Coordinates of N, CA and C in Angstrom, one line a residue:
M1 N -118.9 60.2 -169.3 CA -117.4 60.6 -168.1 C -117.6 60.9 -167.0
A2 N -117.0 60.5 -165.9 CA -117.7 60.5 -164.6 C -117.1 62.2 -164.3
L3 N -117.8 62.7 -163.2 CA -117.5 63.8 -162.5 C -116.7 63.9 -161.1
L4 N -116.0 64.8 -161.0 CA -115.2 64.6 -159.9 C -115.9 65.9 -159.3
S5 N -116.4 66.1 -158.3 CA -117.4 67.3 -157.4 C -116.4 67.8 -156.5
S6 N -116.8 68.6 -156.5 CA -115.8 70.2 -155.4 C -115.4 69.0 -154.0
T7 N -116.3 68.1 -153.2 CA -116.3 67.6 -152.3 C -115.2 66.5 -152.6
Q8 N -114.8 65.8 -153.5 CA -113.7 65.1 -153.8 C -112.7 65.5 -154.2
S9 N -112.5 66.4 -154.7 CA -111.4 67.6 -154.8 C -111.0 67.9 -153.4
R10 N -111.5 68.4 -152.8 CA -111.1 68.9 -151.5 C -110.7 67.9 -150.8
A11 N -110.9 66.5 -150.8 CA -110.6 65.6 -150.1 C -109.3 64.8 -150.9
L12 N -108.6 65.5 -151.9 CA -107.8 65.1 -152.4 C -106.6 66.3 -152.0
V13 N -107.6 67.5 -151.8 CA -106.1 68.7 -151.7 C -106.0 68.7 -150.3
Q14 N -106.9 68.1 -149.2 CA -106.9 68.2 -147.7 C -105.1 67.8 -146.6
P15 N -104.8 66.5 -147.6 CA -103.5 66.3 -147.0 C -102.2 67.8 -147.3
V16 N -102.4 68.5 -148.3 CA -101.5 69.5 -148.3 C -101.5 70.3 -147.4
F17 N -102.6 70.7 -146.5 CA -102.5 71.3 -145.5 C -101.8 70.9 -144.1
S18 N -101.2 69.8 -144.3 CA -100.4 69.3 -143.3 C -99.2 69.5 -142.9
A19 N -98.8 70.2 -143.8 CA -97.8 70.9 -143.7 C -96.3 70.1 -144.2
N20 N -96.6 68.5 -145.2 CA -96.0 67.7 -145.4 C -95.2 67.5 -147.0
K21 N -94.2 67.1 -147.2 CA -93.7 67.3 -148.4 C -94.5 66.2 -149.2
A22 N -93.9 64.8 -148.7 CA -94.8 64.0 -148.9 C -96.0 63.9 -149.4
A23 N -96.5 64.4 -148.5 CA -98.4 64.6 -148.9 C -98.7 65.3 -150.1
I24 N -97.8 67.2 -150.3 CA -97.8 67.2 -151.4 C -97.8 66.7 -152.6
R25 N -96.1 65.9 -152.8 CA -96.0 65.2 -154.1 C -97.0 64.2 -153.9
T26 N -97.9 63.4 -153.4 CA -98.5 62.7 -153.5 C -100.0 63.1 -153.9
V27 N -100.6 64.5 -153.7 CA -101.8 64.8 -154.1 C -101.7 65.8 -155.1
R28 N -100.4 65.9 -155.8 CA -99.9 66.2 -156.8 C -100.4 65.7 -158.2
S29 N -99.2 64.3 -157.8 CA -99.6 63.1 -158.4 C -100.9 62.3 -158.9
T30 N -101.7 62.2 -157.6 CA -103.5 61.9 -157.8 C -104.0 62.7 -158.3
V31 N -104.1 64.3 -158.5 CA -104.6 64.8 -159.4 C -104.3 64.7 -160.9
C32 N -102.9 64.4 -161.1 CA -102.5 64.4 -162.4 C -102.8 62.9 -163.3
N33 N -103.0 62.0 -162.1 CA -103.2 60.4 -163.0 C -105.1 61.0 -162.7
A34 N -105.9 61.6 -162.1 CA -107.1 61.5 -162.1 C -107.8 62.3 -163.6
V35 N -106.7 62.8 -163.9 CA -107.5 64.5 -164.8 C -108.0 63.9 -166.4
P36 N -107.0 62.3 -166.4 CA -107.5 61.9 -167.8 C -108.4 61.3 -168.0
E37 N -109.0 60.8 -166.2 CA -110.2 59.3 -166.4 C -111.1 60.3 -165.8
F38 N -111.2 62.0 -165.5 CA -112.4 62.6 -164.9 C -112.4 64.2 -165.1
K39 N -113.4 64.8 -165.8 CA -113.7 66.0 -165.7 C -113.7 66.6 -164.3
V40 N -112.9 67.8 -164.6 CA -113.0 68.6 -162.9 C -113.9 69.4 -163.3
E41 N -114.8 69.5 -162.1 CA -115.1 71.1 -161.9 C -114.4 72.2 -162.1
S42 N -114.9 73.4 -162.7 CA -114.3 74.7 -162.5 C -113.6 75.1 -161.5
T43 N -115.1 75.2 -160.7 CA -114.6 75.3 -158.8 C -113.5 74.5 -157.9
A44 N -113.8 73.1 -158.9 CA -112.9 72.3 -158.1 C -111.5 72.6 -158.1
A45 N -111.4 72.7 -159.7 CA -110.4 73.0 -160.5 C -109.0 74.2 -159.6
A46 N -110.4 75.1 -159.3 CA -109.5 76.4 -158.7 C -109.4 76.1 -157.5
V47 N -109.9 75.2 -156.5 CA -109.5 74.7 -155.2 C -108.4 74.2 -155.1
L48 N -108.2 73.4 -156.2 CA -107.0 72.4 -156.5 C -105.4 73.1 -156.7
A49 N -105.7 74.4 -157.5 CA -104.7 75.3 -158.2 C -104.3 76.2 -156.8
S50 N -105.1 76.4 -156.5 CA -104.7 77.5 -155.2 C -104.3 77.0 -154.0
A51 N -104.3 75.5 -153.5 CA -104.1 74.6 -152.6 C -102.3 74.4 -152.5
L52 N -102.1 73.9 -154.3 CA -100.7 73.2 -154.6 C -99.4 74.7 -154.7
L53 N -100.6 75.8 -155.2 CA -100.0 76.6 -155.4 C -99.5 77.7 -154.8
M54 N -100.2 77.8 -153.4 CA -100.1 79.2 -152.5 C -100.3 78.4 -151.0
C55 N -99.9 77.4 -150.9 CA -100.1 76.6 -149.7 C -98.6 77.2 -148.8
P56 N -99.0 77.9 -147.7 CA -98.0 78.6 -146.6 C -96.9 77.6 -146.6
A57 N -97.1 76.3 -145.9 CA -96.2 75.6 -145.6 C -95.1 75.3 -147.0
A58 N -95.3 75.2 -148.1 CA -94.6 74.9 -149.3 C -94.0 76.2 -149.5
L59 N -94.8 77.7 -149.3 CA -93.5 78.6 -149.6 C -92.9 78.7 -148.3
A60 N -92.7 78.1 -147.3 CA -91.9 78.1 -145.9 C -90.5 77.6 -146.5
D61 N -91.0 76.3 -147.2 CA -90.1 75.5 -147.1 C -88.9 76.0 -148.2
L62 N -89.8 76.6 -149.2 CA -89.2 77.2 -150.7 C -87.8 78.0 -149.8
N63 N -88.7 79.1 -149.0 CA -87.7 79.9 -148.2 C -86.4 79.6 -147.1
V64 N -86.7 78.6 -146.9 CA -85.7 77.4 -145.9 C -84.6 76.9 -146.9
Y65 N -85.0 76.8 -148.2 CA -84.0 76.2 -149.2 C -83.3 77.0 -149.7
E66 N -83.9 78.3 -150.1 CA -82.9 79.4 -150.7 C -82.1 79.9 -149.6
A67 N -82.9 80.0 -148.2 CA -81.4 80.4 -147.5 C -80.5 79.4 -147.0
A68 N -80.7 78.2 -147.2 CA -79.4 77.0 -147.2 C -79.1 76.9 -148.4
A69 N -79.2 77.3 -149.6 CA -78.4 77.6 -150.7 C -77.4 78.4 -150.5
G70 N -77.3 79.5 -149.8 CA -76.4 80.8 -149.8 C -76.2 81.0 -151.5
G71 N -76.4 82.5 -151.0 CA -76.1 83.3 -152.4 C -77.1 83.3 -153.4
E72 N -77.6 83.9 -154.7 CA -78.3 83.9 -155.4 C -78.4 82.6 -156.7
F73 N -78.9 81.6 -156.5 CA -78.7 80.4 -157.2 C -77.0 79.6 -156.6
G74 N -77.1 79.8 -155.1 CA -75.4 79.2 -154.6 C -74.6 80.0 -155.2
I75 N -74.5 81.3 -155.3 CA -73.7 81.6 -156.1 C -73.8 83.2 -155.6
G76 N -72.7 84.1 -155.3 CA -72.3 85.2 -155.0 C -72.9 85.7 -153.4
S77 N -72.8 86.6 -152.7 CA -73.1 87.1 -151.7 C -74.8 87.3 -151.3
A78 N -75.4 87.3 -152.2 CA -77.3 87.6 -152.1 C -77.8 86.8 -151.3
Q79 N -78.1 86.7 -149.8 CA -78.8 85.4 -149.0 C -80.1 85.8 -149.4
Q80 N -81.2 84.7 -148.7 CA -82.4 85.1 -148.9 C -83.1 85.0 -147.7
Y81 N -83.4 85.8 -147.2 CA -84.3 85.9 -145.9 C -85.7 86.3 -145.6
G82 N -86.1 86.6 -146.8 CA -87.5 87.4 -146.8 C -88.5 86.8 -146.3
E83 N -89.4 87.3 -144.9 CA -90.3 86.9 -144.3 C -90.0 86.0 -143.5
A84 N -88.2 86.1 -143.4 CA -87.6 84.8 -142.2 C -88.1 85.6 -140.7
D85 N -87.7 84.5 -140.1 CA -87.8 85.0 -138.5 C -86.4 84.7 -138.1
I86 N -85.8 86.1 -138.3 CA -84.0 85.5 -137.5 C -83.9 86.5 -136.4
Q87 N -85.0 86.9 -135.3 CA -84.8 87.4 -134.3 C -83.4 86.6 -133.3
G88 N -82.6 87.9 -133.1 CA -81.1 87.4 -132.4 C -80.3 86.6 -132.9
K89 N -80.3 86.8 -134.4 CA -78.9 85.9 -135.3 C -78.2 86.9 -135.2
D90 N -77.2 86.1 -135.3 CA -75.7 87.1 -135.3 C -75.0 86.3 -136.9
F91 N -75.4 88.2 -137.6 CA -74.6 88.3 -139.1 C -73.5 89.1 -139.0
S92 N -72.7 89.5 -138.1 CA -71.7 90.5 -137.8 C -70.9 90.1 -139.0
N93 N -69.6 91.0 -139.4 CA -68.7 90.6 -140.2 C -69.0 89.8 -141.4
Q94 N -69.9 90.0 -141.8 CA -70.0 89.3 -143.3 C -70.5 90.1 -144.0
D95 N -70.3 89.3 -145.4 CA -70.7 90.3 -146.9 C -72.4 89.9 -147.3
L96 N -72.7 91.0 -147.2 CA -74.3 90.4 -147.3 C -74.9 91.4 -148.6
R97 N -73.8 91.4 -149.4 CA -74.1 92.8 -150.4 C -75.5 92.3 -151.4
R98 N -76.8 92.9 -151.6 CA -77.8 92.6 -152.4 C -78.6 91.7 -151.6
S99 N -78.4 91.0 -150.1 CA -78.8 90.4 -149.6 C -80.8 91.1 -149.1
N100 N -81.5 89.3 -149.5 CA -83.0 89.7 -149.4 C -83.5 89.5 -147.5
F101 N -84.0 90.9 -147.1 CA -84.3 90.8 -145.7 C -86.1 91.6 -145.5
T102 N -86.7 91.3 -146.7 CA -87.7 91.8 -147.1 C -89.0 91.5 -146.2
S103 N -89.4 92.1 -145.2 CA -90.9 91.6 -144.3 C -89.9 90.6 -142.9
A104 N -88.6 91.0 -142.6 CA -87.9 89.8 -142.0 C -88.2 90.3 -140.8
D105 N -88.2 89.3 -140.3 CA -88.5 89.5 -138.2 C -86.7 89.6 -137.8
C106 N -86.3 91.2 -137.8 CA -84.8 91.3 -137.6 C -84.5 91.4 -136.0
R107 N -85.8 91.2 -135.5 CA -85.4 92.4 -134.1 C -84.6 91.7 -133.2
R108 N -83.4 92.5 -132.7 CA -82.1 92.3 -132.1 C -81.2 91.4 -133.0
A109 N -81.3 90.9 -133.8 CA -79.8 90.4 -134.7 C -79.0 91.5 -134.5
N110 N -78.1 90.9 -134.7 CA -76.6 91.7 -135.1 C -75.9 91.7 -136.4
F111 N -75.7 92.8 -136.9 CA -75.2 92.8 -138.4 C -74.3 93.7 -138.1
K112 N -73.5 93.9 -136.9 CA -72.1 94.5 -136.8 C -71.2 94.5 -137.3
N113 N -70.3 95.7 -138.2 CA -69.2 95.6 -139.4 C -69.7 94.9 -140.2
S114 N -70.9 94.4 -140.9 CA -71.1 93.9 -142.1 C -71.6 94.7 -143.0
N115 N -71.2 94.2 -144.7 CA -71.2 95.0 -145.7 C -72.8 94.8 -146.5
L116 N -73.6 95.5 -146.0 CA -75.0 95.2 -146.7 C -75.7 96.3 -147.9
Q117 N -74.5 96.4 -148.6 CA -74.2 97.5 -149.6 C -75.6 96.8 -150.3
G118 N -76.6 97.8 -150.5 CA -77.3 97.3 -151.6 C -78.9 96.2 -151.5
A119 N -78.8 96.0 -149.9 CA -79.7 95.0 -149.8 C -81.0 95.5 -149.5
Y120 N -81.7 94.7 -149.5 CA -83.5 94.8 -149.3 C -83.9 94.7 -147.6
F121 N -84.7 95.7 -147.2 CA -85.3 95.6 -145.5 C -86.4 96.3 -145.9
M122 N -87.4 96.2 -146.8 CA -88.6 96.6 -147.0 C -89.2 95.9 -146.0
K123 N -90.1 96.6 -145.1 CA -91.3 96.1 -144.4 C -90.7 95.5 -143.7
A124 N -89.2 95.5 -142.9 CA -88.6 94.7 -141.9 C -88.9 95.1 -140.7
V125 N -88.8 94.0 -139.6 CA -89.2 94.7 -138.3 C -87.5 94.7 -138.0
A126 N -87.0 95.7 -137.3 CA -85.6 96.3 -136.8 C -85.2 96.4 -135.4
F127 N -86.3 96.1 -134.7 CA -86.5 96.6 -133.5 C -85.0 96.4 -132.7
Q128 N -84.3 97.5 -132.2 CA -83.2 96.8 -131.5 C -82.1 96.3 -131.6
T129 N -82.1 96.3 -133.1 CA -81.3 95.5 -134.4 C -79.7 96.5 -134.1
N130 N -78.8 95.8 -134.3 CA -77.4 96.3 -134.5 C -77.2 96.3 -135.5
F131 N -76.8 97.0 -136.4 CA -75.8 98.2 -137.4 C -74.8 98.8 -137.4
E132 N -74.5 98.5 -136.2 CA -73.0 99.3 -136.2 C -72.3 99.1 -136.4
G133 N -71.2 100.0 -137.3 CA -70.3 100.0 -137.9 C -70.5 99.1 -139.5
A134 N -71.7 98.9 -139.6 CA -71.9 98.4 -141.0 C -72.2 98.9 -142.1
N135 N -71.9 98.7 -143.3 CA -72.4 99.5 -144.5 C -73.7 99.1 -145.1
L136 N -74.2 100.2 -145.0 CA -76.0 100.2 -145.4 C -76.1 101.1 -146.7
S137 N -75.2 101.6 -147.6 CA -75.2 102.0 -148.5 C -76.3 101.4 -149.3
D138 N -76.8 102.3 -150.1 CA -77.6 101.9 -151.3 C -79.0 100.8 -150.5
V139 N -79.4 100.6 -149.6 CA -79.9 99.9 -149.0 C -81.4 100.7 -149.1
L140 N -82.4 99.5 -149.3 CA -83.9 99.8 -149.4 C -84.5 99.7 -148.0
M141 N -84.6 100.8 -147.3 CA -85.2 100.5 -146.1 C -86.3 100.8 -145.9
D142 N -87.3 101.0 -146.4 CA -88.7 101.8 -146.6 C -89.9 100.7 -146.0
R143 N -90.4 101.7 -145.0 CA -91.9 101.0 -144.4 C -91.2 100.1 -143.4
S144 N -90.4 100.2 -142.9 CA -89.6 99.3 -141.7 C -89.8 99.9 -140.1
V145 N -90.2 99.1 -139.0 CA -89.6 99.2 -138.1 C -88.2 99.5 -137.3
M146 N -88.2 100.4 -136.9 CA -86.4 100.7 -136.4 C -86.5 101.3 -135.1
N147 N -86.9 100.9 -134.7 CA -87.0 101.6 -133.1 C -86.4 100.9 -132.2
G148 N -85.2 101.9 -131.8 CA -84.4 101.5 -131.1 C -83.0 100.9 -131.8
V149 N -82.8 101.2 -132.7 CA -81.9 100.6 -133.9 C -80.5 101.1 -133.6
N150 N -79.6 100.5 -133.6 CA -78.5 100.8 -133.3 C -77.6 101.2 -134.6
L151 N -77.1 102.5 -134.8 CA -77.0 102.8 -136.5 C -75.5 103.5 -136.0
K152 N -74.9 103.2 -134.8 CA -73.6 104.2 -134.6 C -72.4 103.7 -135.5
D153 N -71.9 104.4 -136.2 CA -70.6 104.9 -137.2 C -71.3 104.0 -138.5
A154 N -72.5 103.8 -138.5 CA -72.9 103.1 -139.8 C -73.0 104.1 -141.3
I155 N -72.4 103.4 -142.2 CA -72.7 104.2 -143.5 C -73.8 103.8 -144.2
L156 N -74.6 105.0 -144.5 CA -75.9 105.4 -144.7 C -76.4 105.4 -146.3
E157 N -75.3 105.9 -146.9 CA -75.2 106.8 -148.1 C -76.1 106.2 -149.0
R158 N -77.0 106.7 -149.6 CA -78.2 107.0 -150.6 C -79.2 105.7 -149.9
A159 N -79.3 105.9 -148.8 CA -80.6 104.9 -148.5 C -81.5 104.9 -148.2
V160 N -82.6 104.5 -148.6 CA -84.2 104.7 -148.4 C -84.6 104.7 -146.9
F161 N -85.2 105.5 -146.5 CA -86.2 105.0 -145.2 C -87.0 106.0 -145.3
T162 N -88.1 106.0 -146.3 CA -89.4 106.7 -146.2 C -90.3 106.1 -145.6
R163 N -90.9 106.9 -144.9 CA -91.9 106.0 -143.8 C -91.8 104.9 -143.0
S164 N -90.2 105.3 -142.4 CA -90.0 103.9 -141.5 C -89.9 104.8 -140.0
D165 N -90.1 104.1 -139.2 CA -89.6 104.6 -137.7 C -88.4 104.2 -137.3
L166 N -87.9 105.2 -137.0 CA -86.6 105.4 -136.3 C -86.4 105.7 -134.9
G167 N -88.0 106.3 -134.3 CA -87.3 106.7 -133.2 C -86.5 105.9 -132.2
G168 N -86.4 106.8 -131.7 CA -84.9 106.0 -130.4 C -83.9 105.6 -131.1
A169 N -83.4 105.3 -132.0 CA -82.0 104.8 -132.8 C -81.3 105.6 -132.5
S170 N -80.1 104.8 -132.3 CA -78.8 105.6 -131.8 C -77.6 105.8 -133.0
I171 N -77.5 107.1 -133.4 CA -77.2 107.6 -134.7 C -75.9 108.5 -134.6
E172 N -74.7 108.0 -133.5 CA -74.0 108.7 -132.9 C -72.5 108.1 -134.3
G173 N -72.5 109.4 -135.3 CA -70.9 108.8 -136.2 C -72.0 108.2 -137.8
A174 N -73.1 107.9 -137.4 CA -73.6 107.5 -138.9 C -73.9 108.8 -139.9
D175 N -73.5 107.9 -140.9 CA -73.1 109.2 -142.6 C -74.8 108.8 -143.3
F176 N -75.2 109.6 -143.0 CA -76.8 109.9 -144.0 C -76.4 110.6 -145.2
S177 N -75.5 110.5 -145.7 CA -75.4 111.4 -146.9 C -76.4 111.0 -148.3
N178 N -77.0 111.9 -148.6 CA -78.2 111.4 -149.5 C -78.6 110.5 -149.5
A179 N -79.3 110.1 -148.3 CA -80.4 109.2 -147.6 C -81.6 110.1 -147.7
L180 N -82.7 109.4 -148.2 CA -83.8 109.8 -148.5 C -85.1 109.4 -146.9
L181 N -85.1 110.6 -146.2 CA -85.6 110.5 -145.1 C -87.1 111.3 -145.3
D182 N -88.3 110.9 -144.5 CA -89.3 111.8 -144.3 C -88.9 113.0 -143.5
K183 N -89.2 114.2 -143.5 CA -89.1 115.5 -143.4 C -88.9 115.2 -141.5
L184 N -90.2 114.7 -141.1 CA -90.3 114.7 -139.8 C -89.5 114.0 -139.0
Q185 N -89.1 112.7 -139.7 CA -88.1 111.9 -139.0 C -86.5 112.4 -139.2
Q186 N -86.3 113.0 -140.0 CA -85.0 113.8 -140.1 C -84.9 114.9 -139.2
M187 N -86.1 116.0 -138.6 CA -86.1 116.6 -137.8 C -85.9 116.1 -136.4
A188 N -86.5 114.6 -136.4 CA -86.6 114.1 -135.2 C -84.5 114.0 -134.8
L189 N -84.7 113.1 -135.6 CA -83.0 112.8 -135.8 C -82.2 113.7 -135.3
C190 N -82.3 114.8 -136.2 CA -81.4 116.2 -135.6 C -81.5 116.4 -134.2
K191 N -82.3 116.5 -133.5 CA -82.4 117.0 -132.3 C -81.4 116.5 -131.2
Y192 N -80.9 115.3 -131.6 CA -79.6 114.7 -130.9 C -78.6 114.2 -131.5
A193 N -78.2 114.4 -133.1 CA -77.6 113.8 -134.0 C -75.9 114.3 -133.8
D194 N -74.9 113.7 -133.5 CA -74.0 114.0 -133.2 C -72.6 112.6 -133.8
G195 N -71.5 113.4 -133.9 CA -70.3 112.7 -134.1 C -69.9 112.8 -135.6
V196 N -69.1 112.2 -135.7 CA -68.4 112.1 -137.1 C -67.9 110.4 -137.6
N197 N -68.2 110.3 -138.9 CA -68.2 108.8 -139.7 C -66.9 108.4 -139.3
P198 N -66.0 107.6 -138.8 CA -64.6 107.0 -138.5 C -64.4 106.6 -140.0
V199 N -65.1 105.9 -141.0 CA -64.9 105.9 -142.6 C -64.6 106.8 -143.4
T200 N -66.1 107.3 -143.4 CA -66.1 108.4 -144.6 C -65.7 110.4 -144.1
G201 N -65.7 110.1 -142.5 CA -65.2 111.6 -142.4 C -66.3 112.5 -142.4
V202 N -67.6 112.1 -142.5 CA -68.3 113.0 -142.4 C -69.2 113.3 -141.3
S203 N -69.5 114.4 -141.0 CA -70.4 114.7 -139.6 C -71.9 114.2 -140.1
T204 N -72.5 113.5 -138.6 CA -73.8 112.8 -138.6 C -74.9 114.3 -139.2
R205 N -74.7 115.2 -138.5 CA -75.3 116.3 -138.8 C -75.3 116.9 -139.8
K206 N -74.5 116.8 -140.4 CA -74.0 117.8 -141.5 C -74.7 116.6 -142.9
S207 N -74.5 115.4 -142.5 CA -75.0 114.2 -143.5 C -76.5 114.0 -143.4
L208 N -77.3 114.7 -142.6 CA -78.5 115.2 -142.4 C -79.1 116.1 -142.5
G209 N -78.2 117.0 -142.9 CA -78.7 118.4 -143.1 C -79.5 119.0 -141.8
C210 N -79.2 118.9 -141.2 CA -79.9 119.8 -139.6 C -79.3 120.7 -140.1
G211 N -80.4 122.0 -139.6 CA -80.4 123.3 -139.8 C -80.3 123.9 -140.9
S212 N -80.7 123.3 -142.0 CA -80.4 123.5 -143.4 C -81.8 123.0 -144.3
S213 N -82.9 123.9 -144.5 CA -83.9 123.1 -145.1 C -83.5 123.0 -146.6
R214 N -82.7 124.3 -147.1 CA -82.5 123.6 -148.5 C -81.4 122.4 -148.7
R215 N -80.4 122.5 -147.9 CA -79.7 121.2 -148.1 C -80.5 119.5 -148.0
F216 N -81.7 119.7 -146.9 CA -82.2 118.8 -146.9 C -83.0 118.4 -148.1
R217 N -83.8 119.4 -148.9 CA -84.3 119.3 -150.0 C -83.5 118.5 -150.9
A218 N -82.3 119.0 -151.3 CA -81.3 118.4 -152.4 C -80.6 117.2 -151.9
A219 N -80.7 116.2 -150.7 CA -80.6 115.1 -150.4 C -81.6 114.3 -150.5
S220 N -80.5 113.5 -151.7 CA -81.4 112.3 -152.1 C -80.8 111.5 -152.8
P221 N -81.3 109.8 -153.1 CA -79.9 109.1 -153.5 C -79.7 109.6 -154.9
S222 N -80.5 110.0 -155.6 CA -79.9 110.4 -156.8 C -79.1 111.5 -157.1
N223 N -78.8 112.6 -156.0 CA -78.3 113.5 -156.0 C -77.0 113.7 -156.6
P224 N -76.2 114.3 -157.9 CA -75.3 114.2 -158.0 C -74.3 115.2 -157.4
D225 N -74.7 116.0 -156.3 CA -73.8 116.7 -155.8 C -73.4 115.9 -154.3
G226 N -73.7 115.1 -154.8 CA -73.4 114.2 -153.2 C -72.5 113.3 -153.3
P227 N -72.5 112.2 -152.4 CA -70.9 111.2 -152.8 C -71.8 110.4 -153.4
Q228 N -71.1 110.1 -154.6 CA -71.1 109.1 -155.3 C -70.2 107.6 -155.4
V229 N -70.7 107.0 -156.0 CA -70.6 105.6 -155.9 C -69.0 105.4 -156.1
T230 N -67.8 104.8 -156.0 CA -66.5 104.9 -156.5 C -66.6 103.4 -157.4
E231 N -65.8 103.9 -158.5 CA -65.4 102.9 -159.4 C -65.0 101.1 -158.7
S232 N -64.2 101.6 -157.6 CA -63.4 100.5 -157.1 C -64.5 99.5 -156.5
A233 N -65.9 100.7 -155.6 CA -67.0 100.2 -155.1 C -67.8 99.4 -156.3
K234 N -67.8 99.8 -157.6 CA -68.8 99.2 -158.2 C -68.1 97.9 -158.5
D235 N -66.6 97.8 -158.9 CA -66.4 96.6 -159.0 C -66.3 95.4 -158.4
A236 N -66.1 95.6 -157.0 CA -66.7 95.1 -155.7 C -68.0 94.2 -156.1
F237 N -68.6 95.8 -156.1 CA -70.3 95.0 -156.1 C -70.7 94.0 -157.2
R238 N -69.8 94.3 -158.2 CA -70.3 93.6 -159.3 C -69.5 91.8 -159.2
A239 N -68.6 92.1 -158.8 CA -67.9 90.6 -158.2 C -68.7 89.8 -157.4
T240 N -69.9 90.4 -156.5 CA -70.3 89.7 -155.9 C -71.9 88.8 -156.6
M241 N -72.1 89.2 -158.0 CA -73.3 88.7 -158.7 C -72.4 87.7 -159.6
P242 N -74.1 86.8 -159.8 CA -73.5 85.4 -160.1 C -72.9 85.8 -161.7
T243 N -72.3 84.7 -162.1 CA -71.7 84.7 -163.4 C -72.8 83.5 -164.1
Y244 N -73.7 84.0 -165.8 CA -74.7 82.9 -165.8 C -73.9 82.4 -167.1
R245 N -73.4 83.1 -168.1 CA -72.4 82.6 -168.6 C -71.0 83.3 -169.5
E246 N -70.3 82.5 -169.6 CA -69.2 83.1 -169.5 C -68.6 83.5 -171.2

């Protein structure tokens, strides 16, 4: 039985790194056809598997496909922008509930007046991003870069901002009720917090617990004494989820 060497395997894999879909299909077909006739070294097999399954170009193509499909499996409001470059793009006045922006580059993107309830922004770069008037309740925004972000009149109930940098953020009229922030971040925001949210009627300073360490300690997304999700909001949220079976 002939032996397929590591060198021969790498020669088969090389087209994968050309970021060409046709090459990926060709390599996969070639390898599959070769398996019955050749004994593949374990090291060569590892090279083939890692190239075919972890190729950055293939993952990038998958992200583009998911974003173009719209919604989860083409249904609902959840869009897929994980690790995407969406600098300066306009997402204003859209229903983006449960959408995924994990590790996305959102610098100077516009989400003004959009519904982002339950969206994912972990490790996102949101430098000078515009969230004015947006619904960011229940959003996960931990470990994000949010310097100079515009949160004017935004609803941030139960949002998570742990280990995020909100330096220079505009927060006039923002409602942080039961949001989770690092203590130092909360103290920094309280130095200039002002205004009342036009939708919830809650003072920004009160929602941040400014001047009350006891109130700050009690603030968390699971605090039963804080603002809870209304039944109508729950029903509207469920309506955005795809139905797999009737």
